[in-house]
Short mmCIF file of C-alpha atoms in Angstrom, two decimals:
data_model
loop_
_atom_site.label_atom_id
_atom_site.label_comp_id
_atom_site.label_asym_id
_atom_site.label_seq_id
_atom_site.Cartn_x
_atom_site.Cartn_y
_atom_site.Cartn_z
CA UNK A 17 -85.40 -60.64 -82.34
CA UNK A 18 -83.50 -63.72 -81.32
CA UNK A 19 -85.82 -65.71 -83.54
CA UNK A 20 -84.87 -63.55 -86.52
CA UNK A 21 -81.15 -63.92 -85.80
CA UNK A 22 -81.46 -67.68 -85.44
CA UNK A 23 -83.40 -67.95 -88.71
CA UNK A 24 -80.81 -65.86 -90.57
CA UNK A 25 -77.85 -67.80 -89.18
CA UNK A 26 -79.47 -71.14 -89.96
CA UNK A 27 -80.25 -70.01 -93.51
CA UNK A 28 -76.63 -68.95 -94.00
CA UNK A 29 -75.29 -72.09 -92.35
CA UNK A 30 -77.37 -74.32 -94.63
CA UNK A 31 -76.19 -72.36 -97.63
CA UNK A 32 -72.55 -72.63 -96.63
CA UNK A 33 -72.57 -76.30 -95.58
CA UNK A 34 -74.32 -77.40 -98.77
CA UNK A 35 -72.06 -75.22 -100.88
CA UNK A 36 -69.58 -77.99 -100.13
CA UNK A 37 -66.68 -75.54 -99.85
CA UNK A 38 -63.96 -77.74 -98.36
CA UNK A 39 -64.61 -81.32 -99.38
CA UNK A 40 -64.55 -83.31 -96.14
CA UNK A 41 -64.90 -80.20 -93.95
CA UNK A 42 -68.28 -79.37 -95.48
CA UNK A 43 -69.21 -83.04 -95.47
CA UNK A 44 -68.94 -82.93 -91.69
CA UNK A 45 -70.52 -79.45 -91.38
CA UNK A 46 -73.66 -80.96 -92.88
CA UNK A 47 -73.95 -83.35 -89.93
CA UNK A 48 -76.53 -82.63 -87.21
CA UNK A 49 -73.97 -82.70 -84.37
CA UNK A 50 -72.16 -79.76 -86.00
CA UNK A 51 -75.40 -77.87 -86.70
CA UNK A 52 -76.31 -78.41 -83.04
CA UNK A 53 -73.05 -76.76 -81.99
CA UNK A 54 -74.03 -73.54 -83.80
CA UNK A 55 -77.62 -73.64 -82.54
CA UNK A 56 -76.25 -74.04 -79.02
CA UNK A 57 -73.94 -71.05 -79.41
CA UNK A 58 -76.74 -68.76 -80.60
CA UNK A 59 -79.52 -69.84 -78.28
CA UNK A 60 -77.27 -70.31 -75.27
CA UNK A 61 -78.88 -73.71 -74.73
CA UNK A 62 -75.85 -75.78 -75.67
CA UNK A 63 -76.73 -78.89 -73.69
CA UNK A 64 -80.24 -79.12 -75.10
CA UNK A 65 -79.07 -78.43 -78.65
CA UNK A 66 -76.34 -81.09 -78.51
CA UNK A 67 -78.68 -83.73 -77.08
CA UNK A 68 -81.26 -83.10 -79.79
CA UNK A 69 -78.53 -82.93 -82.44
CA UNK A 70 -77.11 -86.28 -81.32
CA UNK A 71 -80.55 -87.88 -81.61
CA UNK A 72 -81.07 -86.61 -85.14
CA UNK A 73 -77.48 -87.51 -86.05
CA UNK A 74 -78.06 -91.20 -85.40
CA UNK A 75 -80.75 -91.40 -88.06
CA UNK A 76 -78.38 -89.91 -90.62
CA UNK A 77 -75.26 -91.84 -89.65
CA UNK A 78 -74.95 -93.91 -92.78
CA UNK A 79 -76.19 -91.24 -95.15
CA UNK A 80 -73.22 -90.65 -97.39
CA UNK A 81 -73.42 -89.87 -101.03
CA UNK A 82 -73.78 -92.88 -103.27
CA UNK A 83 -71.48 -93.32 -106.26
CA UNK A 84 -71.97 -90.29 -108.48
CA UNK A 85 -72.65 -88.06 -105.52
CA UNK A 86 -76.42 -88.45 -105.21
CA UNK A 87 -77.62 -88.16 -101.64
CA UNK A 88 -80.56 -90.28 -100.47
CA UNK A 89 -81.40 -87.80 -97.70
CA UNK A 90 -80.03 -84.44 -96.61
CA UNK A 91 -78.98 -84.24 -92.95
CA UNK A 92 -78.13 -80.53 -93.29
CA UNK A 93 -81.63 -79.39 -94.25
CA UNK A 94 -83.21 -81.63 -91.60
CA UNK A 95 -80.85 -80.37 -88.91
CA UNK A 96 -80.92 -76.65 -89.68
CA UNK A 97 -84.72 -76.68 -89.42
CA UNK A 98 -85.50 -79.33 -86.79
CA UNK A 99 -82.76 -78.56 -84.22
CA UNK A 100 -83.41 -74.79 -83.80
CA UNK A 101 -87.18 -75.29 -83.67
CA UNK A 102 -86.95 -78.18 -81.22
CA UNK A 103 -84.54 -76.28 -78.98
CA UNK A 104 -86.51 -73.04 -78.86
CA UNK A 105 -89.84 -74.69 -78.07
CA UNK A 106 -88.19 -77.17 -75.67
CA UNK A 107 -89.31 -80.19 -77.56
CA UNK A 108 -88.58 -83.67 -76.27
CA UNK A 109 -85.34 -84.93 -77.90
CA UNK A 110 -86.94 -88.14 -79.11
CA UNK A 111 -89.88 -86.41 -80.77
CA UNK A 112 -87.47 -83.94 -82.41
CA UNK A 113 -86.08 -86.81 -84.48
CA UNK A 114 -89.50 -87.27 -86.06
CA UNK A 115 -89.62 -83.55 -86.91
CA UNK A 116 -86.41 -83.93 -88.90
CA UNK A 117 -87.74 -86.65 -91.22
CA UNK A 118 -89.72 -84.66 -93.84
CA UNK A 119 -87.00 -82.01 -94.27
CA UNK A 120 -84.30 -84.59 -94.89
CA UNK A 121 -86.24 -85.87 -97.88
CA UNK A 122 -87.02 -82.38 -99.17
CA UNK A 123 -83.28 -81.64 -99.14
CA UNK A 124 -82.66 -84.20 -101.87
CA UNK A 125 -84.68 -82.16 -104.36
CA UNK A 126 -82.72 -79.02 -103.54
CA UNK A 127 -79.48 -80.83 -104.25
CA UNK A 128 -80.76 -82.11 -107.57
CA UNK A 129 -81.74 -78.58 -108.50
CA UNK A 130 -78.27 -77.29 -107.64
CA UNK A 131 -76.46 -79.91 -109.68
CA UNK A 132 -78.72 -79.29 -112.65
CA UNK A 133 -78.03 -75.55 -112.54
CA UNK A 134 -74.30 -76.18 -112.08
CA UNK A 135 -74.12 -77.46 -115.65
CA UNK A 136 -74.35 -73.81 -116.75
CA UNK A 137 -70.99 -72.96 -115.17
CA UNK A 138 -69.11 -75.73 -116.89
CA UNK A 139 -70.32 -74.40 -120.24
CA UNK A 140 -69.06 -70.96 -119.28
CA UNK A 141 -65.73 -72.54 -118.40
CA UNK A 142 -65.59 -74.16 -121.86
CA UNK A 143 -65.72 -70.68 -123.39
CA UNK A 144 -63.22 -69.30 -120.86
CA UNK A 145 -60.78 -72.06 -121.77
CA UNK A 146 -61.04 -71.01 -125.41
CA UNK A 147 -60.22 -67.43 -124.45
CA UNK A 148 -57.60 -68.48 -121.92
CA UNK A 149 -59.56 -66.60 -119.28
CA UNK A 150 -58.22 -68.20 -116.10
CA UNK A 151 -60.10 -65.87 -113.82
CA UNK A 152 -63.35 -66.90 -115.51
CA UNK A 153 -62.70 -70.58 -114.79
CA UNK A 154 -62.02 -69.87 -111.12
CA UNK A 155 -65.20 -67.78 -110.91
CA UNK A 156 -67.21 -70.57 -112.52
CA UNK A 157 -65.77 -73.13 -110.11
CA UNK A 158 -66.14 -71.14 -106.90
CA UNK A 159 -68.14 -67.92 -107.09
CA UNK A 160 -71.13 -68.55 -109.36
CA UNK A 161 -72.21 -71.76 -107.63
CA UNK A 162 -71.99 -69.88 -104.32
CA UNK A 163 -74.25 -67.04 -105.50
CA UNK A 164 -76.76 -69.43 -107.03
CA UNK A 165 -76.68 -71.54 -103.89
CA UNK A 166 -77.55 -68.55 -101.73
CA UNK A 167 -80.60 -67.87 -103.88
CA UNK A 168 -81.96 -71.40 -103.82
CA UNK A 169 -81.00 -72.42 -100.28
CA UNK A 170 -81.18 -69.50 -97.89
CA UNK A 171 -84.92 -68.70 -98.28
CA UNK A 172 -86.02 -72.27 -97.58
CA UNK A 173 -84.31 -72.58 -94.22
CA UNK A 174 -84.89 -68.97 -93.22
CA UNK A 175 -88.65 -69.22 -93.83
CA UNK A 176 -88.98 -72.63 -92.20
CA UNK A 177 -87.27 -71.31 -89.07
CA UNK A 178 -88.93 -67.93 -88.97
CA UNK A 179 -92.48 -69.06 -89.62
CA UNK A 180 -92.25 -72.72 -88.71
CA UNK A 181 -91.70 -72.40 -85.01
CA UNK A 182 -95.19 -71.14 -84.25
CA UNK A 183 -96.75 -73.75 -86.49
CA UNK A 184 -94.86 -76.61 -84.85
CA UNK A 185 -95.73 -75.29 -81.38
CA UNK A 186 -99.40 -75.03 -82.26
CA UNK A 187 -99.35 -78.51 -83.72
CA UNK A 188 -97.78 -80.02 -80.63
CA UNK A 189 -100.37 -78.54 -78.27
CA UNK A 190 -103.21 -79.55 -80.56
CA UNK A 191 -102.42 -83.20 -81.21
CA UNK A 192 -103.71 -86.01 -78.99
CA UNK A 193 -101.50 -87.82 -76.51
CA UNK A 194 -101.26 -91.08 -78.48
CA UNK A 195 -100.02 -89.22 -81.55
CA UNK A 196 -97.36 -87.38 -79.57
CA UNK A 197 -96.28 -90.68 -78.10
CA UNK A 198 -96.25 -92.10 -81.62
CA UNK A 199 -93.71 -89.44 -82.61
CA UNK A 200 -91.57 -90.43 -79.65
CA UNK A 201 -91.71 -94.08 -80.66
CA UNK A 202 -90.63 -92.96 -84.12
CA UNK A 203 -87.69 -91.21 -82.51
CA UNK A 204 -86.63 -94.42 -80.80
CA UNK A 205 -86.93 -96.43 -84.03
CA UNK A 206 -85.42 -94.05 -86.61
CA UNK A 207 -81.82 -94.43 -85.34
CA UNK A 208 -82.17 -98.10 -86.33
CA UNK A 209 -82.43 -96.88 -89.91
CA UNK A 210 -79.13 -95.00 -89.56
CA UNK A 211 -77.34 -98.04 -88.18
CA UNK A 212 -78.84 -100.44 -90.73
CA UNK A 213 -77.82 -98.08 -93.51
CA UNK A 214 -74.25 -97.88 -92.22
CA UNK A 215 -74.01 -101.68 -92.01
CA UNK A 216 -75.42 -101.79 -95.50
CA UNK A 217 -72.90 -99.32 -96.98
CA UNK A 218 -70.02 -101.12 -95.26
CA UNK A 219 -71.49 -103.92 -97.32
CA UNK A 220 -69.86 -107.03 -95.93
CA UNK A 221 -72.31 -109.63 -94.71
CA UNK A 222 -69.49 -111.80 -93.39
CA UNK A 223 -68.62 -109.11 -90.85
CA UNK A 224 -72.03 -109.25 -89.12
CA UNK A 225 -70.57 -111.17 -86.12
CA UNK A 226 -68.62 -108.02 -85.22
CA UNK A 227 -71.92 -106.15 -85.10
CA UNK A 228 -73.23 -108.69 -82.58
CA UNK A 229 -70.05 -108.45 -80.49
CA UNK A 230 -70.53 -104.67 -80.28
CA UNK A 231 -74.22 -105.06 -79.46
CA UNK A 232 -73.70 -107.57 -76.68
CA UNK A 233 -70.78 -105.61 -75.23
CA UNK A 234 -73.24 -102.80 -74.55
CA UNK A 235 -76.52 -104.66 -73.94
CA UNK A 236 -75.03 -107.17 -71.47
CA UNK A 237 -71.72 -105.77 -70.29
CA UNK A 238 -72.71 -102.08 -70.29
CA UNK A 239 -69.51 -101.13 -72.12
CA UNK A 240 -68.99 -97.46 -72.94
CA UNK A 241 -68.73 -96.45 -76.59
CA UNK A 242 -65.11 -95.40 -76.21
CA UNK A 243 -64.24 -98.81 -74.76
CA UNK A 244 -65.92 -100.55 -77.69
CA UNK A 245 -63.98 -98.30 -80.08
CA UNK A 246 -60.64 -99.22 -78.50
CA UNK A 247 -61.48 -102.94 -78.40
CA UNK A 248 -62.67 -102.60 -81.99
CA UNK A 249 -59.37 -101.11 -83.11
CA UNK A 250 -57.49 -103.95 -81.40
CA UNK A 251 -59.67 -106.61 -83.01
CA UNK A 252 -59.39 -104.87 -86.40
CA UNK A 253 -55.61 -104.99 -86.05
CA UNK A 254 -55.61 -108.64 -85.07
CA UNK A 255 -57.86 -109.81 -87.89
CA UNK A 256 -56.54 -107.52 -90.63
CA UNK A 257 -54.82 -110.39 -92.47
CA UNK A 258 -58.23 -111.91 -93.21
CA UNK A 259 -58.58 -109.19 -95.84
CA UNK A 260 -56.30 -111.10 -98.17
CA UNK A 261 -58.36 -114.25 -97.92
CA UNK A 262 -61.53 -112.55 -99.04
CA UNK A 263 -62.47 -111.30 -102.46
CA UNK A 264 -60.97 -107.94 -103.39
CA UNK B 25 -31.51 -85.87 -129.85
CA UNK B 26 -33.08 -87.27 -126.74
CA UNK B 27 -29.93 -86.87 -124.74
CA UNK B 28 -29.99 -83.16 -125.40
CA UNK B 29 -33.42 -82.90 -123.86
CA UNK B 30 -33.32 -81.42 -120.41
CA UNK B 31 -35.92 -81.17 -117.70
CA UNK B 32 -36.31 -77.45 -117.91
CA UNK B 33 -39.83 -77.06 -116.63
CA UNK B 34 -40.32 -78.34 -113.15
CA UNK B 35 -43.23 -77.97 -110.78
CA UNK B 36 -42.31 -76.93 -107.26
CA UNK B 37 -43.83 -78.28 -104.08
CA UNK B 38 -45.77 -75.03 -103.88
CA UNK B 39 -47.33 -75.61 -107.31
CA UNK B 40 -48.49 -79.06 -106.24
CA UNK B 41 -49.90 -77.55 -103.05
CA UNK B 42 -51.89 -74.97 -105.00
CA UNK B 43 -53.44 -77.72 -107.04
CA UNK B 44 -54.14 -79.67 -103.85
CA UNK B 45 -55.99 -76.79 -102.18
CA UNK B 46 -58.06 -75.80 -105.19
CA UNK B 47 -59.35 -79.34 -105.58
CA UNK B 48 -59.83 -80.04 -101.89
CA UNK B 49 -61.76 -76.81 -101.37
CA UNK B 50 -63.95 -76.97 -104.42
CA UNK B 51 -64.26 -80.54 -105.65
CA UNK B 52 -67.97 -80.77 -104.83
CA UNK B 53 -68.95 -77.12 -105.09
CA UNK B 54 -69.34 -76.91 -108.85
CA UNK B 55 -70.36 -80.55 -109.25
CA UNK B 56 -72.95 -80.82 -112.01
CA UNK B 57 -74.96 -83.63 -113.53
CA UNK B 58 -73.39 -82.97 -116.87
CA UNK B 59 -69.70 -83.42 -116.22
CA UNK B 60 -69.51 -83.75 -112.44
CA UNK B 61 -66.06 -82.68 -111.20
CA UNK B 62 -64.60 -81.66 -114.56
CA UNK B 63 -64.75 -77.92 -113.85
CA UNK B 64 -62.87 -78.06 -110.56
CA UNK B 65 -60.37 -80.55 -111.91
CA UNK B 66 -59.54 -78.12 -114.70
CA UNK B 67 -59.32 -75.23 -112.23
CA UNK B 68 -56.94 -77.22 -110.03
CA UNK B 69 -54.62 -77.73 -113.00
CA UNK B 70 -54.40 -74.00 -113.80
CA UNK B 71 -51.32 -73.18 -111.67
CA UNK B 72 -49.40 -76.04 -113.27
CA UNK B 73 -50.64 -75.22 -116.78
CA UNK B 74 -49.52 -71.61 -116.42
CA UNK B 75 -46.09 -72.67 -115.28
CA UNK B 76 -45.54 -75.54 -117.69
CA UNK B 77 -46.99 -74.07 -120.88
CA UNK B 78 -46.38 -70.40 -120.17
CA UNK B 79 -44.71 -69.90 -123.52
CA UNK B 80 -47.50 -71.22 -125.71
CA UNK B 81 -51.09 -69.98 -125.69
CA UNK B 82 -52.17 -72.90 -127.86
CA UNK B 83 -50.71 -75.45 -125.45
CA UNK B 84 -52.44 -73.75 -122.53
CA UNK B 85 -55.81 -73.87 -124.27
CA UNK B 86 -55.34 -77.51 -125.14
CA UNK B 87 -54.40 -78.36 -121.58
CA UNK B 88 -57.47 -76.58 -120.20
CA UNK B 89 -59.77 -78.39 -122.60
CA UNK B 90 -58.10 -81.69 -121.81
CA UNK B 91 -59.04 -81.26 -118.16
CA UNK B 92 -62.58 -80.05 -118.79
CA UNK B 93 -63.63 -83.52 -119.90
CA UNK B 94 -65.86 -85.68 -117.72
CA UNK B 95 -64.29 -86.49 -114.39
CA UNK B 96 -65.57 -87.74 -111.06
CA UNK B 97 -64.02 -89.50 -108.12
CA UNK B 98 -63.85 -89.49 -104.35
CA UNK B 99 -61.85 -86.38 -103.47
CA UNK B 100 -59.63 -87.59 -100.64
CA UNK B 101 -58.21 -90.72 -102.25
CA UNK B 102 -58.69 -89.11 -105.67
CA UNK B 103 -55.98 -86.58 -104.84
CA UNK B 104 -53.54 -89.21 -106.02
CA UNK B 105 -54.93 -88.85 -109.56
CA UNK B 106 -53.98 -85.18 -109.43
CA UNK B 107 -50.44 -86.08 -108.45
CA UNK B 108 -50.10 -88.44 -111.40
CA UNK B 109 -51.67 -85.99 -113.84
CA UNK B 110 -49.30 -83.24 -112.68
CA UNK B 111 -46.32 -85.56 -113.22
CA UNK B 112 -47.57 -86.44 -116.70
CA UNK B 113 -48.19 -82.82 -117.64
CA UNK B 114 -44.68 -82.02 -116.50
CA UNK B 115 -43.19 -84.75 -118.68
CA UNK B 116 -45.30 -83.61 -121.62
CA UNK B 117 -44.21 -79.99 -121.23
CA UNK B 118 -40.62 -81.17 -121.27
CA UNK B 119 -41.17 -82.78 -124.63
CA UNK B 120 -42.12 -86.34 -123.74
CA UNK B 121 -44.46 -87.99 -126.19
CA UNK B 122 -47.63 -88.06 -124.11
CA UNK B 123 -50.91 -87.60 -125.93
CA UNK B 124 -54.09 -85.99 -124.65
CA UNK B 125 -55.66 -89.41 -124.77
CA UNK B 126 -52.94 -90.85 -122.53
CA UNK B 127 -53.61 -88.30 -119.81
CA UNK B 128 -57.38 -88.60 -120.12
CA UNK B 129 -57.29 -92.38 -120.03
CA UNK B 130 -55.12 -92.45 -116.91
CA UNK B 131 -57.63 -90.11 -115.25
CA UNK B 132 -60.71 -92.02 -116.33
CA UNK B 133 -59.06 -95.35 -115.67
CA UNK B 134 -58.23 -94.53 -112.08
CA UNK B 135 -61.25 -92.46 -111.07
CA UNK B 136 -63.58 -95.46 -110.68
CA UNK B 137 -61.41 -97.78 -108.58
CA UNK B 138 -60.18 -94.91 -106.40
CA UNK B 139 -63.73 -93.66 -105.86
CA UNK B 140 -64.57 -97.18 -104.73
CA UNK B 141 -61.80 -97.16 -102.14
CA UNK B 142 -62.57 -93.59 -101.07
CA UNK B 143 -66.30 -94.10 -100.69
CA UNK B 144 -65.88 -97.25 -98.65
CA UNK B 145 -63.09 -95.97 -96.39
CA UNK B 146 -63.42 -92.19 -96.10
CA UNK B 147 -67.21 -91.82 -96.19
CA UNK B 148 -68.78 -95.17 -95.29
CA UNK B 149 -66.38 -96.17 -92.52
CA UNK B 150 -64.21 -93.31 -91.26
CA UNK B 151 -66.93 -90.67 -91.06
CA UNK B 152 -69.52 -92.72 -89.10
CA UNK B 153 -66.76 -94.07 -86.84
CA UNK B 154 -65.45 -90.60 -85.97
CA UNK B 155 -68.96 -89.28 -85.29
CA UNK B 156 -69.93 -92.39 -83.28
CA UNK B 157 -67.01 -92.12 -80.91
CA UNK B 158 -68.18 -88.67 -79.82
CA UNK B 159 -71.92 -89.36 -79.88
CA UNK B 160 -72.08 -90.12 -76.12
CA UNK B 161 -70.48 -86.71 -75.48
CA UNK B 162 -73.02 -84.98 -77.71
CA UNK B 163 -75.89 -86.90 -76.14
CA UNK B 164 -74.77 -85.61 -72.74
CA UNK B 165 -74.98 -82.07 -74.05
CA UNK B 166 -71.26 -81.51 -74.55
CA UNK B 167 -70.31 -79.15 -77.41
CA UNK B 168 -67.13 -81.16 -78.04
CA UNK B 169 -69.39 -83.88 -79.43
CA UNK B 170 -69.80 -81.64 -82.48
CA UNK B 171 -66.47 -79.83 -82.53
CA UNK B 172 -64.11 -82.80 -82.24
CA UNK B 173 -65.57 -84.82 -85.15
CA UNK B 174 -65.34 -81.71 -87.34
CA UNK B 175 -61.67 -81.13 -86.48
CA UNK B 176 -60.51 -84.73 -86.45
CA UNK B 177 -62.27 -85.78 -89.65
CA UNK B 178 -61.21 -82.70 -91.61
CA UNK B 179 -57.56 -82.81 -90.54
CA UNK B 180 -57.23 -86.56 -90.94
CA UNK B 181 -58.69 -86.59 -94.47
CA UNK B 182 -56.65 -83.55 -95.53
CA UNK B 183 -53.51 -85.26 -94.26
CA UNK B 184 -54.32 -88.40 -96.26
CA UNK B 185 -54.94 -86.50 -99.49
CA UNK B 186 -51.86 -84.31 -98.94
CA UNK B 187 -49.64 -87.35 -98.62
CA UNK B 188 -51.30 -88.99 -101.63
CA UNK B 189 -50.94 -86.06 -104.04
CA UNK B 190 -47.25 -85.51 -103.20
CA UNK B 191 -46.38 -89.20 -103.17
CA UNK B 192 -48.11 -89.91 -106.45
CA UNK B 193 -46.61 -86.81 -108.07
CA UNK B 194 -43.07 -87.90 -107.20
CA UNK B 195 -43.44 -91.62 -107.80
CA UNK B 196 -45.88 -91.36 -110.70
CA UNK B 197 -48.14 -93.82 -112.42
CA UNK B 198 -46.59 -97.01 -111.13
CA UNK B 199 -47.17 -95.96 -107.53
CA UNK B 200 -50.91 -95.84 -107.76
CA UNK B 201 -51.14 -99.15 -109.53
CA UNK B 202 -49.01 -100.64 -106.77
CA UNK B 203 -51.27 -99.05 -104.21
CA UNK B 204 -54.33 -100.64 -105.77
CA UNK B 205 -52.77 -104.10 -105.74
CA UNK B 206 -51.03 -103.67 -102.44
CA UNK B 207 -52.28 -105.87 -99.63
CA UNK B 208 -51.98 -103.09 -97.10
CA UNK B 209 -54.79 -100.96 -98.50
CA UNK B 210 -57.04 -104.02 -98.38
CA UNK B 211 -56.12 -104.57 -94.76
CA UNK B 212 -56.88 -100.96 -93.89
CA UNK B 213 -60.31 -101.18 -95.52
CA UNK B 214 -60.99 -104.50 -93.83
CA UNK B 215 -59.94 -103.18 -90.42
CA UNK B 216 -62.04 -100.05 -90.82
CA UNK B 217 -65.04 -102.18 -91.73
CA UNK B 218 -64.59 -104.44 -88.69
CA UNK B 219 -64.38 -101.41 -86.42
CA UNK B 220 -67.39 -99.83 -88.14
CA UNK B 221 -69.48 -102.96 -87.62
CA UNK B 222 -68.63 -103.13 -83.91
CA UNK B 223 -69.45 -99.45 -83.45
CA UNK B 224 -72.82 -99.92 -85.14
CA UNK B 225 -73.58 -102.85 -82.83
CA UNK B 226 -72.65 -100.83 -79.76
CA UNK B 227 -74.62 -97.77 -80.87
CA UNK B 228 -77.67 -99.87 -81.75
CA UNK B 229 -77.74 -101.29 -78.25
CA UNK B 230 -77.32 -97.83 -76.79
CA UNK B 231 -79.57 -95.61 -78.83
CA UNK B 232 -82.34 -97.66 -80.39
CA UNK B 233 -84.47 -97.50 -77.28
CA UNK B 234 -87.68 -99.08 -78.49
CA UNK B 235 -89.61 -100.88 -75.73
CA UNK B 236 -93.13 -102.14 -75.25
CA UNK B 237 -95.41 -100.93 -72.43
CA UNK B 238 -97.74 -103.89 -72.93
CA UNK B 239 -99.10 -105.53 -69.80
CA UNK B 240 -101.22 -108.62 -69.79
CA UNK B 241 -103.68 -108.97 -66.94
CA UNK B 242 -104.02 -112.56 -65.94
CA UNK B 243 -107.05 -113.80 -64.09
CA UNK B 244 -106.23 -113.88 -60.42
CA UNK B 245 -104.96 -110.32 -60.25
CA UNK B 246 -101.33 -110.67 -61.38
CA UNK B 247 -100.01 -108.90 -64.48
CA UNK B 248 -97.36 -109.96 -66.91
CA UNK B 249 -95.12 -107.18 -68.17
CA UNK B 250 -94.11 -108.15 -71.68
CA UNK B 251 -90.88 -106.13 -71.67
CA UNK B 252 -89.57 -108.09 -68.66
CA UNK B 253 -90.15 -111.35 -70.48
CA UNK B 254 -88.42 -110.02 -73.59
CA UNK B 255 -85.44 -108.85 -71.51
CA UNK B 256 -85.07 -112.23 -69.89
CA UNK B 257 -84.99 -113.83 -73.33
CA UNK B 258 -82.40 -111.51 -74.83
CA UNK B 259 -81.55 -108.03 -73.68
CA UNK B 260 -82.34 -105.50 -76.36
CA UNK B 261 -84.21 -107.95 -78.56
CA UNK B 262 -86.55 -105.24 -79.93
CA UNK B 263 -83.77 -102.80 -80.98
CA UNK B 264 -81.75 -105.67 -82.44
CA UNK B 265 -84.75 -106.90 -84.41
CA UNK B 266 -85.49 -103.38 -85.67
CA UNK B 267 -81.95 -102.87 -87.01
CA UNK B 268 -81.73 -106.34 -88.54
CA UNK B 269 -85.15 -106.18 -90.21
CA UNK B 270 -84.30 -102.83 -91.84
CA UNK B 271 -80.87 -104.15 -92.86
CA UNK B 272 -82.43 -107.30 -94.28
CA UNK B 273 -84.94 -105.24 -96.26
CA UNK B 274 -82.13 -103.09 -97.69
CA UNK B 275 -80.22 -106.19 -98.75
CA UNK B 276 -83.31 -107.54 -100.51
CA UNK B 277 -84.73 -104.40 -102.08
CA UNK B 278 -81.94 -101.82 -101.98
CA UNK B 279 -81.88 -98.68 -99.84
CA UNK B 280 -85.45 -97.57 -100.46
CA UNK B 281 -85.41 -94.75 -98.03
CA UNK B 282 -88.98 -93.52 -98.38
CA UNK B 283 -90.50 -96.99 -98.06
CA UNK B 284 -88.51 -97.68 -94.90
CA UNK B 285 -89.29 -94.31 -93.32
CA UNK B 286 -92.96 -94.68 -94.27
CA UNK B 287 -93.07 -98.09 -92.61
CA UNK B 288 -91.38 -96.79 -89.46
CA UNK B 289 -93.92 -93.95 -89.26
CA UNK B 290 -96.85 -96.34 -89.72
CA UNK B 291 -95.53 -98.89 -87.21
CA UNK B 292 -94.87 -96.16 -84.61
CA UNK B 293 -98.27 -94.51 -84.91
CA UNK B 294 -100.27 -97.74 -85.03
CA UNK B 295 -98.19 -99.21 -82.19
CA UNK B 296 -98.75 -96.10 -80.11
CA UNK B 297 -102.48 -95.99 -80.83
CA UNK B 298 -103.01 -99.55 -79.65
CA UNK B 299 -100.60 -99.20 -76.74
CA UNK B 300 -98.24 -101.85 -78.06
CA UNK B 301 -95.22 -99.55 -78.39
#
C-alpha cells in the first residue's frame, strides 16, 4: 500500500515540478535534494533519502537549461525514480547515483515532447486574441499545458516506481560482485561530471585558480563547505574590480 | 496640442504586480518550440491592456497580437523587460507616438543580452552555489538540506525580479541600458563566478571519492599500496584528475553528455573488473 502511495506521489511530483509553475521555484523543485525531502516525508526514512538525494544532486549540479531552454539531462525524472527505489530497497547511496543515470537522459525526450505539444496552445491563443477572449489566453498559458503534462508525465514515473522496485531489487541480487562494485565506482565518479559541467557553464578559464584554492582548502586543510563559502564571498568581494579589466 | 495632452491612463503598483506574478508563475509552463515564451508574455500584459485600452476593442486586439510575437529570455532578469514594456504601453495609451515595431524591437533587442546575464548569474552561478552550501547538511541526512535551498533560491530570485520590474517600469528604457553598461553588474557576475569556482573546487575534493584499491606485491613479502603513494604525491589527485579531464573534454568538444556518461560507465566497470578502481 505504501508502495502505491509513493508511486502516486512521485508521479504527481514529477508532473508538478516539470510543469514549471513558478519559474525559479519549480527550477529548484526539480533538484534531487528537494525530491529527497518528499521521499523522506512519505517513507519516514528522511536521513536515508537525503543522503541518497545529495549524492544524485552532485551529478546534476551544473545541469541548467542552455540558451533556448533545452535541457541536456533531467534531474527531476532521475530523482523521482531513483531516490524512492533506492530508499525503499536500502540501496547503497553511491550505487544509487548510477541508477539515476538512464532516467536523466530519458527525461530530455519527455521535455522535447512537451514543448512540441505546447505549440498548439499558442495557436489557440492567436485565435483568442482575435476574439478578445482573455480567459482563453489564460487557459492556454496555464491550464492546458498542465492537463497535457499530467497525461504525458504521470504514467512514466508512476509505472517506473510501482513496477520498477521489484525489478531493481532482483537485478541487484542477481549481478556479480564486481559489477555491483562497478556501479559504486560510477557513483564516485559521476559527481565529477556535475562539477566539470558547472565550471564549464561558468565559462571562465581564467578563474580556474579559484577552483584549485577551493580544492586544496578541503583536500589539505579539511575546510568545511560553509567555511569555503564565506572565504569565497570575501575573496569575490576583494577581487570584484578585476571584472572591469576583463572582456565584457 | 501636445500641451493639452494629459496622462489620463496610469498603471498602479498593483497592475505591475499582476503582470509580475503572471510571468513569474508561468514563464516556462507554456514554453513551446514555436514561439517560446510569447504566450505567457502576452498573458502577463493582459491586466495592463485591459486598463490602458479599455475603451477600444481594436486597440486591445492589437496589443494582444503585439505581445504574441516570438519572445524568450531568462525570467528573473527578464522581468525588467516587462517593466519597460508596461511603461511604453502606458505612454502609447496616453497618445504618445509609439509604434508596434518600437515595442517589439525593444523586447527583442533586450531579451538576448538579459538572458545572457540571467543564465550566467541566476542559473549557472546562484543556483549551484545555493545548493552546494547545503549539500553537507543533505549528505548528513538533514531535511533542511533540501528545504533551505528551495526557500532561499525562490525568495532571492523573486526579490530580484520584483525590484527589476518596478525599477524599470518607473525609470524606463534608459535604466536598462544603463544597467547593461554599468560596471556593477559586471562585478556581481564576476564575484558570483569566483565564488562558484571555489565552491566547485571544495565540493570536488569532498564528494568525488574515487580511489584505487591496487596493491603491488613486491618480492620479499612487502606490498605497495598505490593509493598511499598517490596521496603522498598530491592529496585527491584522482578526483582532481577526473574533474579536470571531463572539463577539458567539454572545452574541446562541447558538453557531449552521453559520450561523457558512456565513458564514465565504461571506465568504472572495466576498472572494477580488473580491480584497478
